[in-house]
Amino acid sequence: MTARYAGRRRRNMVATILALAATLVGIGWLALILGSLLWQGFSGLSLAVFTQMTPPPGAQGGLLNPIVGSLMLTALALAIGTPIGILAGTYMAEYGRYDRLTSVVRFINDILLSAPSIVIGLFIYEVMVAPMGHFSGWAGGVALAVLVIPVVVRTTEDMLTLVPNALREAATSIGLPRSLTIRHICYRAAQAGMITGVLLAVARISGETAPLLFTSLNNQFWSANLNAPIASLPIVIFQFALSPYKDWQALAWTGALIITMAVLVLSITARSLASTGKQS
Amino acid sequence: MALRAGTLVSVRAGTRARALDRLRLSDIVFRQLTRAAAFGVLLLLSGVIVALMVGSLPALRTFGLSFLMTERWNPVTEKFGALAPIYGTLVTSFIAMLIAVPIGLMIAFFLTELCPQWLRRPIGIAIELLAGIPSIIYGIWGLFIFAPFLQGTLQPLLIATLGHMPGIAPLFSGPPYGIGTLTAGLILAIMVLPFVTSISRDVFAAVPTVLKEAAYGVGCTTWEVARYVVLPYVRVGVIGGVMLGLGRALGETMAVTFVIGNAHRISASLLAPATTISASIANEFTEAVGDLYTSSLTALGLILFVITFIVLAIARYMLMRIERRIG
């Protein structure tokens, strides 16, 4: 009896140690990646990175054109994706909460949420790049918008579902039409959560490389023309990292550091916003 | 006097009716707009499938079913087969899940049962931040730091030990390249770990406390509670989370592209360069000349989409079941 009990205690001990080890491995890996990123990327960080164009191999230069290109593509993706996402989420939470359409859309949206992004790139290539005959910033922006939509739909629906029905009933009782109730009451109540969703979407697309590979392509030179290939940070990192030139590789690390910092700041902001939204 | 008041009322009634009409119209417009957007999401998915099918038609018409079953991939003679990328995708994802699932479950066990309360949030957040890091970062880290490290340490060790073991020797034969199937699998493991962990943690935390207290009450150890009470209760949810991670691993592009080596062949050794569906597309699509080449790569994309669709659909179904059960 005691021997058996000792065995159980021993197994419990082993499991505890394993769990602790697993957690340390998980956290350690994050620290390792961030550490080497800081180590490799920080030395290259200077004002020139933000003020100069991407250089030819062997010359000095910065990442100005890919940074601007990435900002433009992200803005375009948000401008297209956010309204569609919010409207679709609104239908699902407000008009058709118990519809068949809603449950089908929710299922499809969840699949789109984790669909491989390279497939989205192929899709946009087929419907935009091939018919237009050339790569373009528009195609890149639309490809990113396809990734924005599911994130925004999901958070909008979730946040609007959390809005208490009493608010809607009170608005209706003083004669406010349904659409005004949604726009002025529900949206305001769910504001923090909906902004969180948009921030998460930005964090998601700011590092996306695969869908841009054959939509917006890349551009060695300064270009703000959305109708032509446009540089973006992830693609430049991809290209420079795989190049044999040391200074290109160093720039790739610096770019990687910039993206990671931006993504971490965005996700932490989104998270704190979401938690303040819950308290109020 | 009475007359004037009467006209005033009727004028007021007129504007009021007009205002109401306008509101009613805007109500209908807004409702239909949101409905259209919801349909738009459905259209998006069907659009993806249709576009990929149209794009891959030339390749599928030329090669037929043999496209799925041949290994050759020769852009010069325009003979294409998808077997090597499909094999690479499945093997790298399998390695990733083999490593990530046990570690992820153990972290979830630690976070829900063992960890002191004040430490739970920071660790949980750290794991979730790991999920937010873009895949290209994992790629560049894998190429410059992880692959050389493996080439210098783990891979020679594997070749020296497991490489001589009868039965599994072919898996660990050949020179240590650094890049290859094993490296890609390990990088993928790091990438899917946060997904597996956070979903397992959420479903673990949803187990009714009464159940756990009852088990502790009859003298179970913490591990026994986790293993025989918590895990069976949420099994469906855990499988859902694992499938979700698998969906990620199958479709992951950039992290794999950096470290897989892009070699269109199936070799027995896990240390040899190989390719996956997504890495082939990422590496070759912009350089592909000729319709048949492009179309073959699109067909690869279609195969990937079908596989991930099935995996993700199963994952969602499982997670929906556990949500309904927990309420």
XYZ file of C-alpha atoms in Angstrom:
607
model
C 0.000 0.000 0.000
C 2.709 2.492 0.946
C 4.830 1.315 -1.987
C 1.942 1.993 -4.313
C 1.384 5.421 -2.802
C 5.086 6.223 -3.171
C 4.871 5.239 -6.848
C 1.927 7.573 -7.399
C 3.734 10.389 -5.667
C 6.810 9.737 -7.788
C 4.768 9.857 -10.997
C 3.216 13.096 -9.821
C 6.684 14.503 -9.156
C 7.940 13.480 -12.597
C 4.902 15.036 -14.280
C 5.383 18.264 -12.321
C 9.018 18.493 -13.350
C 8.143 17.735 -16.983
C 5.464 20.427 -16.989
C 7.893 22.930 -15.536
C 10.507 21.950 -18.102
C 8.016 22.301 -20.958
C 7.082 25.790 -19.783
C 10.718 26.790 -19.501
C 11.324 25.495 -23.030
C 8.384 27.542 -24.356
C 9.412 30.750 -22.609
C 13.099 30.111 -23.304
C 12.432 29.790 -27.009
C 10.650 33.136 -27.089
C 13.524 34.742 -25.197
C 16.039 33.106 -27.528
C 14.337 34.382 -30.678
C 13.798 37.890 -29.335
C 17.329 37.944 -27.934
C 19.035 37.017 -31.173
C 16.771 39.384 -33.064
C 17.818 42.256 -30.815
C 21.461 41.191 -30.968
C 21.555 40.944 -34.760
C 19.166 43.754 -35.626
C 20.057 46.430 -33.125
C 23.564 47.079 -34.408
C 22.139 48.001 -37.815
C 19.513 50.334 -36.417
C 20.285 53.937 -37.301
C 18.633 57.012 -38.727
C 19.801 55.968 -42.202
C 17.522 52.922 -42.031
C 14.488 55.217 -41.962
C 15.732 57.858 -44.393
C 17.497 56.008 -47.205
C 16.447 53.696 -50.004
C 17.351 50.015 -50.244
C 20.930 49.897 -51.542
C 22.521 47.859 -54.304
C 24.815 45.178 -52.865
C 27.937 46.632 -51.296
C 26.570 50.145 -50.774
C 25.135 51.966 -47.787
C 21.402 52.280 -47.575
C 18.251 51.970 -45.555
C 14.729 50.620 -45.678
C 12.716 53.763 -46.423
C 10.937 52.540 -49.548
C 9.878 49.158 -48.106
C 8.699 50.824 -44.878
C 6.564 53.314 -46.792
C 5.359 50.557 -49.103
C 4.330 48.375 -46.162
C 2.460 51.286 -44.549
C 0.609 51.986 -47.802
C -0.325 48.346 -48.344
C -1.512 48.030 -44.738
C -3.609 51.205 -45.021
C -5.138 49.963 -48.267
C -5.900 46.564 -46.749
C -7.575 48.212 -43.744
C -9.564 50.600 -45.931
C -11.001 47.661 -47.874
C -11.166 44.977 -45.198
C -12.420 46.825 -42.105
C -15.792 48.088 -43.457
C -16.647 44.721 -45.006
C -15.597 42.896 -41.849
C -17.548 45.195 -39.528
C -20.683 45.040 -41.689
C -20.574 41.250 -41.923
C -19.949 40.955 -38.170
C -22.864 43.329 -37.579
C -25.236 41.174 -39.589
C -24.151 38.082 -37.696
C -24.553 39.603 -34.224
C -27.479 41.978 -34.736
C -29.787 40.886 -37.544
C -29.238 37.196 -37.984
C -27.927 35.986 -34.677
C -29.853 32.724 -34.959
C -29.872 32.495 -38.756
C -28.610 29.590 -40.789
C -26.649 32.107 -42.851
C -24.858 33.278 -39.714
C -23.757 29.837 -38.627
C -22.527 29.036 -42.141
C -20.663 32.358 -42.376
C -19.162 31.823 -38.920
C -17.850 28.412 -39.944
C -16.451 29.656 -43.271
C -14.951 32.710 -41.579
C -13.149 30.547 -39.027
C -11.667 28.538 -41.883
C -10.575 31.695 -43.715
C -9.023 32.866 -40.446
C -6.469 30.078 -40.530
C -6.327 29.373 -44.265
C -2.762 29.309 -45.621
C -1.903 32.845 -46.654
C 0.062 31.707 -49.701
C -3.172 30.338 -51.144
C -4.701 33.817 -50.760
C -1.740 35.128 -52.752
C -2.442 32.622 -55.534
C -6.117 33.589 -55.505
C -5.365 37.298 -55.924
C -2.814 36.447 -58.609
C -5.528 34.618 -60.547
C -8.216 37.284 -60.181
C -6.146 40.499 -60.292
C -2.546 40.126 -61.431
C -3.165 37.781 -64.350
C -6.068 39.782 -65.858
C -4.278 43.119 -65.354
C -1.108 41.702 -66.838
C 1.264 43.102 -64.213
C 2.051 42.973 -60.514
C 0.716 45.923 -58.535
C 0.345 47.473 -55.115
C -3.443 47.252 -55.505
C -3.239 43.479 -55.758
C -1.011 43.341 -52.665
C -3.426 45.515 -50.698
C -6.427 43.420 -51.701
C -4.575 40.209 -50.785
C -3.899 41.625 -47.326
C -7.528 42.808 -47.073
C -8.639 39.189 -47.553
C -6.619 38.398 -44.423
C -8.048 41.388 -42.503
C -11.708 40.509 -43.108
C -11.938 37.267 -41.065
C -10.166 38.813 -38.053
C -12.476 41.836 -38.013
C -15.620 39.741 -38.621
C -14.752 37.514 -35.691
C -14.028 40.269 -33.160
C -16.957 42.444 -34.286
C -19.396 39.569 -33.904
C -17.971 38.551 -30.522
C -17.984 42.100 -29.158
C -21.486 42.967 -30.388
C -22.802 39.728 -28.894
C -21.485 40.891 -25.517
C -23.487 44.139 -25.651
C -26.380 43.714 -23.174
C -29.817 43.453 -24.746
C -31.189 45.990 -22.257
C -29.301 48.707 -24.136
C -30.968 47.740 -27.414
C -34.393 47.525 -25.774
C -33.987 50.942 -24.157
C -33.032 52.485 -27.502
C -35.946 50.814 -29.260
C -38.396 51.914 -26.560
C -37.686 55.585 -27.205
C -38.318 54.947 -30.874
C -34.845 54.678 -32.300
C -34.834 52.636 -35.537
C -32.810 49.438 -35.608
C -29.978 50.719 -37.783
C -29.486 53.817 -35.603
C -29.543 51.667 -32.475
C -26.756 49.570 -33.910
C -24.698 52.494 -35.151
C -25.066 54.792 -32.163
C -25.600 52.461 -29.229
C -24.133 49.035 -29.967
C -21.067 50.222 -31.848
C -20.273 52.662 -29.076
C -20.650 50.009 -26.398
C -18.445 47.581 -28.317
C -15.963 50.197 -29.497
C -12.910 49.071 -27.522
C -13.299 45.468 -28.608
C -13.817 46.380 -32.246
C -10.690 48.568 -32.260
C -8.815 45.665 -30.685
C -9.904 43.520 -33.605
C -8.584 46.028 -36.120
C -5.261 46.281 -34.248
C -4.962 42.498 -34.203
C -5.641 42.474 -37.926
C -2.853 45.015 -38.482
C -0.506 42.893 -36.367
C -1.478 39.868 -38.423
C -0.846 41.420 -41.835
C 2.200 43.549 -41.044
C 4.477 40.527 -41.138
C 2.688 38.622 -43.894
C 5.048 37.756 -46.706
C 3.536 34.888 -48.634
C 0.506 36.729 -50.079
C 2.697 39.606 -51.292
C 5.249 37.463 -53.135
C 3.327 37.378 -56.365
C 0.908 40.273 -55.952
C 2.824 43.428 -55.049
C 6.200 41.795 -55.806
C 9.070 44.148 -54.922
C 10.648 47.365 -56.096
C 14.278 48.325 -55.677
C 13.475 51.987 -56.147
C 11.268 54.619 -54.622
C 7.692 54.178 -55.766
C 4.425 55.235 -54.209
C 2.475 54.159 -57.269
C -0.063 51.517 -56.302
C -0.488 50.574 -59.939
C 3.086 49.268 -60.126
C 5.083 46.735 -58.122
C 5.811 48.205 -54.711
C 8.415 47.346 -52.086
C 7.324 45.989 -48.714
C 9.281 45.196 -45.588
C 8.618 41.419 -45.413
C 9.523 40.841 -49.063
C 12.731 42.867 -48.726
C 13.653 40.824 -45.651
C 12.993 37.618 -47.588
C 15.074 38.728 -50.552
C 17.940 40.230 -48.559
C 18.196 37.373 -46.076
C 18.566 34.818 -48.853
C 21.163 36.943 -50.681
C 24.882 36.194 -50.332
C 25.746 39.812 -49.402
C 26.615 40.536 -45.784
C 25.262 44.097 -45.701
C 21.957 42.963 -47.252
C 21.678 40.269 -44.597
C 22.337 42.873 -41.889
C 19.542 45.046 -43.292
C 17.246 42.010 -43.304
C 17.889 41.531 -39.575
C 17.194 45.200 -38.909
C 13.961 44.978 -40.890
C 12.986 41.857 -38.964
C 13.577 43.702 -35.701
C 11.405 46.638 -36.826
C 8.520 44.337 -37.842
C 8.697 42.287 -34.660
C 8.711 45.383 -32.463
C 5.753 46.832 -34.377
C 3.813 43.574 -34.053
C 4.588 43.209 -30.342
C 3.579 46.818 -29.606
C 0.355 46.354 -31.588
C -0.601 43.119 -29.841
C 0.199 44.469 -26.389
C -1.822 47.639 -27.084
C -4.709 45.543 -28.384
C -4.583 43.332 -25.317
C -4.559 46.187 -22.800
C -7.344 47.922 -24.727
C -9.421 44.761 -24.598
C -8.933 44.391 -20.849
C -9.874 48.033 -20.128
C -12.917 47.551 -22.366
C -14.037 44.611 -20.255
C -13.791 46.536 -16.986
C -15.872 49.543 -18.027
C -57.707 79.819 -35.771
C -58.875 76.233 -35.906
C -58.003 76.145 -39.571
C -54.460 77.404 -39.002
C -53.843 74.890 -36.274
C -55.165 72.163 -38.574
C -52.753 73.060 -41.405
C -49.893 73.251 -38.954
C -50.664 69.757 -37.726
C -50.936 68.391 -41.240
C -47.656 70.031 -42.244
C -46.028 68.543 -39.171
C -47.555 65.169 -39.984
C -46.152 65.465 -43.500
C -42.579 66.101 -42.402
C -42.922 63.441 -39.760
C -44.079 60.910 -42.311
C -41.234 61.887 -44.601
C -38.712 61.584 -41.787
C -40.083 58.193 -40.859
C -39.904 57.068 -44.464
C -36.324 58.168 -44.632
C -35.472 56.309 -41.453
C -37.258 53.217 -42.695
C -35.338 53.389 -45.951
C -31.977 53.802 -44.215
C -32.928 50.926 -41.941
C -33.540 48.659 -44.913
C -30.406 49.835 -46.708
C -28.220 49.227 -43.660
C -29.696 45.813 -43.078
C -29.187 44.751 -46.671
C -25.657 46.167 -46.641
C -24.654 44.053 -43.653
C -26.333 41.032 -45.235
C -24.399 41.589 -48.443
C -21.153 41.773 -46.491
C -21.968 38.487 -44.762
C -22.603 36.909 -48.157
C -19.336 38.485 -49.281
C -17.445 36.325 -46.797
C -19.044 33.222 -48.333
C -18.257 34.475 -51.830
C -14.651 34.993 -50.796
C -14.167 31.350 -49.928
C -15.947 30.053 -53.016
C -13.957 32.597 -55.043
C -10.705 31.163 -53.724
C -11.737 27.624 -54.639
C -13.033 28.542 -58.107
C -9.985 30.678 -58.961
C -7.571 27.936 -57.898
C -9.528 25.335 -59.881
C -9.532 27.463 -63.015
C -5.836 28.188 -62.587
C -4.861 24.567 -62.121
C -7.030 23.226 -64.945
C -4.233 23.085 -67.603
C -1.954 21.099 -65.308
C -4.666 18.702 -64.179
C -5.821 18.204 -67.776
C -2.272 17.429 -68.923
C -1.176 15.151 -66.114
C -4.473 13.885 -64.744
C -4.339 11.850 -61.576
C -0.673 11.008 -62.155
C 0.048 14.574 -60.979
C -0.635 13.366 -57.449
C 1.449 10.255 -57.767
C 4.679 11.144 -59.520
C 7.789 12.576 -57.979
C 9.429 14.143 -61.063
C 9.443 17.937 -61.221
C 11.213 19.104 -64.321
C 10.598 22.661 -65.536
C 12.795 22.101 -68.618
C 10.824 19.199 -70.060
C 7.621 20.522 -68.426
C 6.874 17.296 -66.566
C 5.398 17.961 -63.147
C 4.299 15.755 -60.258
C 3.239 16.774 -56.772
C 4.325 13.781 -54.738
C 7.555 15.253 -53.315
C 5.988 18.504 -52.026
C 2.971 16.647 -50.621
C 5.283 14.193 -48.856
C 7.433 17.052 -47.507
C 4.392 18.936 -46.229
C 3.025 15.910 -44.409
C 6.366 14.847 -42.897
C 7.367 18.314 -41.637
C 3.919 18.840 -40.117
C 4.044 15.396 -38.510
C 7.418 16.162 -36.889
C 6.057 19.519 -35.713
C 2.986 17.980 -34.077
C 5.038 15.156 -32.541
C 7.048 17.758 -30.633
C 4.537 20.558 -30.106
C 1.581 18.527 -28.812
C 3.247 16.966 -25.723
C 5.050 20.206 -24.844
C 1.915 22.267 -25.406
C -0.221 19.964 -23.264
C 2.357 20.008 -20.483
C 2.498 23.816 -20.525
C -1.300 23.949 -20.387
C -1.228 21.493 -17.451
C 1.357 23.682 -15.719
C -0.624 26.876 -16.320
C -3.956 25.544 -15.129
C -2.987 23.257 -12.245
C 0.495 24.018 -10.934
C 1.415 27.596 -11.646
C 1.036 30.168 -8.840
C -1.806 32.563 -9.618
C 0.351 35.667 -10.087
C 2.531 33.976 -12.688
C -0.322 32.670 -14.854
C -1.102 35.850 -16.750
C 2.498 36.790 -17.670
C 3.327 33.298 -18.918
C 0.042 33.046 -20.794
C 0.677 36.396 -22.466
C 4.254 35.433 -23.363
C 3.018 32.267 -25.053
C 0.389 34.218 -26.964
C 2.964 36.783 -28.092
C 4.964 33.887 -29.485
C 1.921 33.182 -31.677
C 1.905 36.755 -32.974
C 5.486 36.807 -34.242
C 5.360 36.807 -38.062
C 6.547 33.621 -39.703
C 9.293 35.378 -41.644
C 11.019 36.120 -38.337
C 11.071 32.405 -37.543
C 12.429 31.874 -41.044
C 15.347 34.273 -40.761
C 16.117 33.023 -37.255
C 15.994 29.452 -38.476
C 18.282 30.118 -41.424
C 21.003 32.109 -39.679
C 20.972 30.757 -36.134
C 19.009 27.546 -35.722
C 20.193 25.663 -38.847
C 23.930 26.268 -38.253
C 23.415 25.296 -34.618
C 21.725 22.027 -35.620
C 24.409 21.360 -38.214
C 27.096 21.682 -35.569
C 25.462 19.836 -32.685
C 22.225 17.875 -32.953
C 22.588 16.491 -36.459
C 26.092 14.959 -36.069
C 24.870 13.491 -32.782
C 21.825 11.950 -34.487
C 23.965 10.554 -37.297
C 26.429 9.076 -34.821
C 23.793 7.463 -32.612
C 20.442 6.842 -34.325
C 22.139 6.696 -37.721
C 23.589 3.300 -36.835
C 20.527 1.870 -35.194
C 19.002 -0.887 -37.309
C 15.556 -0.066 -38.642
C 15.663 3.698 -38.328
C 19.195 4.225 -39.669
C 18.046 5.501 -43.122
C 16.085 8.314 -41.433
C 19.285 9.797 -40.034
C 21.813 9.035 -42.732
C 23.827 11.376 -44.914
C 25.772 14.522 -44.163
C 24.429 17.176 -41.754
C 23.266 19.945 -44.112
C 21.760 22.084 -41.377
C 18.747 22.856 -43.546
C 16.291 20.094 -44.388
C 13.144 18.269 -43.316
C 14.076 17.932 -39.645
C 15.008 21.601 -39.251
C 11.774 22.675 -40.942
C 9.795 20.361 -38.654
C 11.475 21.806 -35.557
C 10.817 25.400 -36.641
C 7.182 24.490 -37.325
C 6.982 22.947 -33.863
C 7.970 26.274 -32.307
C 5.402 28.025 -34.468
C 2.403 25.831 -33.642
C 3.285 25.446 -29.954
C 1.448 28.655 -28.927
C -1.739 27.602 -30.763
C -1.817 24.180 -29.158
C -0.960 25.640 -25.746
C -3.488 28.452 -25.652
C -6.418 26.328 -26.844
C -5.541 23.471 -24.463
C -5.237 25.955 -21.614
C -8.634 27.448 -22.410
C -10.387 24.098 -22.538
C -8.539 22.824 -19.428
C -9.646 25.927 -17.540
C -13.249 25.290 -18.548
C -13.494 21.996 -16.644
C -15.987 22.417 -13.775
C -14.123 22.893 -10.483
C -16.505 20.486 -8.750
C -15.173 17.612 -10.829
C -11.585 18.377 -9.933
C -12.395 18.928 -6.270
C -14.192 15.596 -6.160
C -11.127 13.864 -7.574
C -8.822 15.585 -5.100
C -11.297 14.644 -2.385
C -10.846 10.918 -3.020
C -7.073 11.388 -2.835
C -5.925 11.855 -6.415
C -2.570 13.497 -7.048
C -2.422 16.620 -9.245
C -1.144 14.580 -12.166
C -3.902 12.009 -11.764
C -6.515 14.761 -11.752
C -5.066 16.190 -14.967
C -4.610 12.820 -16.645
C -7.781 10.971 -15.625
C -10.304 13.750 -14.977
C -9.409 16.908 -16.903
C -8.019 15.353 -20.089
C -10.868 12.879 -20.725
C -13.428 15.618 -20.035
C -11.987 17.965 -22.667
C -10.544 15.423 -25.107
C -12.603 16.687 -28.026
C -11.453 20.253 -27.444
C -7.815 19.241 -27.228
C -8.096 17.318 -30.491
C -9.698 20.430 -32.016
C -6.794 22.566 -30.839
C -4.279 20.065 -32.184
C -6.018 20.011 -35.565
C -6.012 23.807 -35.631
C -2.265 23.756 -35.026
C -1.897 21.118 -37.731
C -3.771 23.381 -40.143
C -1.268 26.115 -39.391
C 1.705 23.806 -39.829
C 0.492 22.443 -43.163
C 0.026 25.869 -44.707
C 2.976 27.650 -43.129
C 5.128 29.181 -45.834
C 7.922 31.571 -44.993
C 9.456 29.839 -41.985
C 9.685 26.612 -43.971
C 10.871 28.198 -47.216
C 14.004 29.501 -45.499
C 15.144 26.195 -44.028
C 13.793 23.362 -46.203
C 16.335 23.615 -49.044
C 13.798 23.372 -51.889
C 14.782 20.033 -53.418
C 12.035 18.248 -55.349
C 12.847 14.735 -54.281
C 11.782 12.286 -51.646
C 14.730 11.042 -49.652
C 14.560 8.634 -46.762
C 16.796 10.807 -44.601
C 15.180 13.492 -42.448
C 18.419 15.462 -42.628
C 18.312 15.902 -46.405
C 16.902 18.985 -48.147
C 13.328 18.548 -49.350
C 10.410 20.779 -50.231
C 6.839 21.423 -49.153
C 3.852 22.609 -51.145
C 3.985 26.141 -49.806
C 7.778 26.417 -50.117
C 7.649 25.282 -53.763
C 5.049 27.903 -54.588
C 6.909 30.661 -52.729
C 10.243 29.812 -54.331
C 9.193 29.168 -57.889
C 5.988 31.010 -58.716
C 7.424 34.366 -59.778
C 10.147 32.672 -61.804
C 7.871 30.131 -63.443
C 7.868 30.472 -67.210
C 5.146 28.875 -69.290
C 1.510 28.261 -68.516
C 1.999 24.650 -67.572
C 4.599 25.481 -64.893
C 2.435 28.229 -63.360
C -0.613 26.024 -63.567
C 1.189 23.126 -61.862
C 2.136 25.416 -58.975
C -1.457 26.623 -58.750
C -2.570 22.997 -58.654
C -0.207 22.495 -55.714
C -1.950 25.438 -54.033
C -5.336 23.821 -54.669
C -4.156 20.563 -53.087
C -2.848 22.469 -50.055
C -6.121 24.350 -49.720
C -8.186 21.173 -49.889
C -6.010 19.442 -47.260
C -6.057 22.388 -44.842
C -9.779 22.932 -45.441
C -10.537 19.377 -44.344
C -8.225 19.600 -41.313
C -9.593 22.988 -40.219
C -13.197 21.899 -40.745
C -12.637 18.909 -38.461
C -10.928 21.204 -35.919
C -13.858 23.647 -35.892
C -16.364 20.842 -35.610
C -14.542 19.420 -32.590
C -14.207 22.837 -30.932
C -17.888 23.542 -31.562
C -18.790 20.290 -29.825
C -16.711 21.133 -26.744
C -18.147 24.662 -26.617
C -21.674 23.316 -26.675
C -20.810 20.888 -23.889
C -19.175 23.476 -21.645
C -21.871 25.982 -22.530
